[in-house]
PDB file of C-alpha atoms in Angstrom:
ATOM      1  CA  MET A   1      26.079 140.877   2.582  1.00 43.00           C
ATOM      2  CA  ALA A   2      28.573 142.182   5.069  1.00 48.00           C
ATOM      3  CA  GLY A   3      27.671 143.710   8.368  1.00 51.00           C
ATOM      4  CA  ARG A   4      28.638 147.176   9.441  1.00 50.00           C
ATOM      5  CA  GLU A   5      30.700 148.217  12.420  1.00 52.00           C
ATOM      6  CA  VAL A   6      29.316 150.875  14.734  1.00 48.00           C
ATOM      7  CA  ALA A   7      31.213 152.024  17.812  1.00 50.00           C
ATOM      8  CA  GLY A   8      33.570 149.064  17.532  1.00 51.00           C
ATOM      9  CA  ARG A   9      30.937 146.324  17.312  1.00 52.00           C
ATOM     10  CA  GLU A  10      29.435 144.387  14.445  1.00 54.00           C
ATOM     11  CA  VAL A  11      25.782 145.142  13.740  1.00 58.00           C
ATOM     12  CA  ALA A  12      23.137 143.122  11.957  1.00 69.00           C
ATOM     13  CA  ALA A  13      23.241 142.869   8.192  1.00 86.00           C
ATOM     14  CA  ILE A  14      19.772 141.304   8.068  1.00 95.00           C
ATOM     15  CA  VAL A  15      16.462 141.494   9.861  1.00 96.00           C
ATOM     16  CA  LEU A  16      14.331 138.366  10.271  1.00 98.00           C
ATOM     17  CA  ARG A  17      10.604 137.984  10.751  1.00 98.00           C
ATOM     18  CA  VAL A  18       8.678 134.758  11.304  1.00 98.00           C
ATOM     19  CA  ASP A  19       5.021 133.956  10.730  1.00 98.00           C
ATOM     20  CA  ARG A  20       4.104 131.416  13.405  1.00 98.00           C
ATOM     21  CA  ASP A  21       0.629 130.961  11.896  1.00 98.00           C
ATOM     22  CA  ARG A  22       2.202 129.874   8.622  1.00 98.00           C
ATOM     23  CA  CYS A  23       4.853 127.651  10.254  1.00 98.00           C
ATOM     24  CA  ALA A  24       4.416 123.913   9.634  1.00 97.00           C
ATOM     25  CA  GLY A  25       6.730 122.871  12.483  1.00 97.00           C
ATOM     26  CA  SER A  26       9.204 120.968  10.299  1.00 97.00           C
ATOM     27  CA  GLY A  27      12.151 122.216  12.386  1.00 97.00           C
ATOM     28  CA  MET A  28      14.481 122.911   9.460  1.00 97.00           C
ATOM     29  CA  CYS A  29      15.159 126.411  10.801  1.00 98.00           C
ATOM     30  CA  ALA A  30      16.176 125.210  14.265  1.00 98.00           C
ATOM     31  CA  LEU A  31      18.386 122.486  12.781  1.00 98.00           C
ATOM     32  CA  THR A  32      20.048 124.855  10.292  1.00 98.00           C
ATOM     33  CA  ALA A  33      20.496 127.922  12.513  1.00 98.00           C
ATOM     34  CA  PRO A  34      20.072 126.917  16.185  1.00 98.00           C
ATOM     35  CA  GLU A  35      21.571 130.192  17.405  1.00 97.00           C
ATOM     36  CA  VAL A  36      18.790 132.098  15.625  1.00 98.00           C
ATOM     37  CA  PHE A  37      15.751 129.778  15.714  1.00 98.00           C
ATOM     38  CA  ASP A  38      14.217 127.259  18.095  1.00 98.00           C
ATOM     39  CA  GLN A  39      11.001 125.239  18.204  1.00 97.00           C
ATOM     40  CA  ASP A  40       8.222 125.778  20.708  1.00 97.00           C
ATOM     41  CA  THR A  41       8.039 122.672  22.900  1.00 97.00           C
ATOM     42  CA  GLY A  42       4.263 123.053  23.104  1.00 97.00           C
ATOM     43  CA  ASP A  43       3.254 123.303  19.462  1.00 97.00           C
ATOM     44  CA  GLY A  44       6.482 122.699  17.520  1.00 97.00           C
ATOM     45  CA  ARG A  45       6.314 126.012  15.694  1.00 98.00           C
ATOM     46  CA  VAL A  46       9.241 128.355  15.140  1.00 98.00           C
ATOM     47  CA  LEU A  47      10.596 130.635  17.846  1.00 98.00           C
ATOM     48  CA  LEU A  48      12.790 133.522  16.735  1.00 98.00           C
ATOM     49  CA  LEU A  49      15.725 133.885  19.135  1.00 98.00           C
ATOM     50  CA  ASP A  50      17.595 136.662  17.306  1.00 97.00           C
ATOM     51  CA  ALA A  51      15.797 138.894  14.792  1.00 97.00           C
ATOM     52  CA  ARG A  52      19.039 140.725  13.958  1.00 95.00           C
ATOM     53  CA  PRO A  53      21.889 138.221  13.876  1.00 95.00           C
ATOM     54  CA  PRO A  54      25.300 139.815  13.296  1.00 90.00           C
ATOM     55  CA  ALA A  55      26.921 139.371   9.912  1.00 90.00           C
ATOM     56  CA  GLY A  56      28.820 136.118   9.712  1.00 93.00           C
ATOM     57  CA  PRO A  57      27.946 132.475  10.317  1.00 95.00           C
ATOM     58  CA  ALA A  58      24.682 133.112  12.195  1.00 95.00           C
ATOM     59  CA  ALA A  59      23.283 135.399   9.492  1.00 95.00           C
ATOM     60  CA  THR A  60      24.413 133.016   6.749  1.00 95.00           C
ATOM     61  CA  ALA A  61      22.723 130.076   8.486  1.00 97.00           C
ATOM     62  CA  ALA A  62      19.555 132.142   9.015  1.00 97.00           C
ATOM     63  CA  ARG A  63      19.374 132.949   5.293  1.00 97.00           C
ATOM     64  CA  GLU A  64      19.825 129.262   4.494  1.00 97.00           C
ATOM     65  CA  ALA A  65      17.122 128.309   6.998  1.00 98.00           C
ATOM     66  CA  ALA A  66      14.703 130.771   5.378  1.00 98.00           C
ATOM     67  CA  GLY A  67      15.354 129.158   2.011  1.00 97.00           C
ATOM     68  CA  LEU A  68      14.791 125.669   3.422  1.00 97.00           C
ATOM     69  CA  CYS A  69      11.545 126.499   5.241  1.00 98.00           C
ATOM     70  CA  PRO A  70       8.851 124.422   3.493  1.00 97.00           C
ATOM     71  CA  ALA A  71       6.092 126.768   4.663  1.00 98.00           C
ATOM     72  CA  GLY A  72       7.866 129.996   3.719  1.00 98.00           C
ATOM     73  CA  ALA A  73       7.342 131.235   7.271  1.00 98.00           C
ATOM     74  CA  ILE A  74      10.667 133.107   7.528  1.00 98.00           C
ATOM     75  CA  ALA A  75      11.211 136.504   5.902  1.00 98.00           C
ATOM     76  CA  VAL A  76      14.692 137.969   5.490  1.00 97.00           C
ATOM     77  CA  ARG A  77      15.412 141.576   4.585  1.00 95.00           C
ATOM     78  CA  ALA A  78      18.448 143.818   4.677  1.00 92.00           C
ATOM     79  CA  ALA A  79      18.890 145.728   7.903  1.00 86.00           C
ATOM     80  CA  PRO A  80      18.231 149.442   7.499  1.00 80.00           C
ATOM     81  CA  VAL A  81      21.364 151.513   7.271  1.00 69.00           C
ATOM     82  CA  ARG A  82      21.585 154.102  10.012  1.00 65.00           C
ATOM     83  CA  ALA A  83      24.015 156.954   9.899  1.00 59.00           C
ATOM     84  CA  ALA A  84      26.819 156.624  12.400  1.00 59.00           C
ATOM     85  CA  PRO A  85      26.852 159.327  15.074  1.00 63.00           C
ATOM     86  CA  ALA A  86      29.158 162.235  14.351  1.00 64.00           C
ATOM     87  CA  ARG A  87      32.391 162.156  16.286  1.00 68.00           C
ATOM     88  CA  ASP A  88      33.874 165.213  17.930  1.00 64.00           C
ATOM     89  CA  ARG A  89      37.353 165.986  16.714  1.00 57.00           C
TER      90      ARG A  89
END
């Protein structure tokens, strides 16, 4: 899924949500997509660093991490499409 460009910048193609109660602390997410996920040093459970990674390598890695999560604690959905602001001519 490609991202969209708004006002000259890339916007998120996906939105992530994590369920820390469901997380088993395996760390696959943090290993697979360290720019998006980390592990809590106290309890080892997932920390979401970027819920809306821009399209590209970070979003691809986040999708992969969600698929690898043994607890199914990461949800991925398409980012809502918002209409671009009208431009004056």
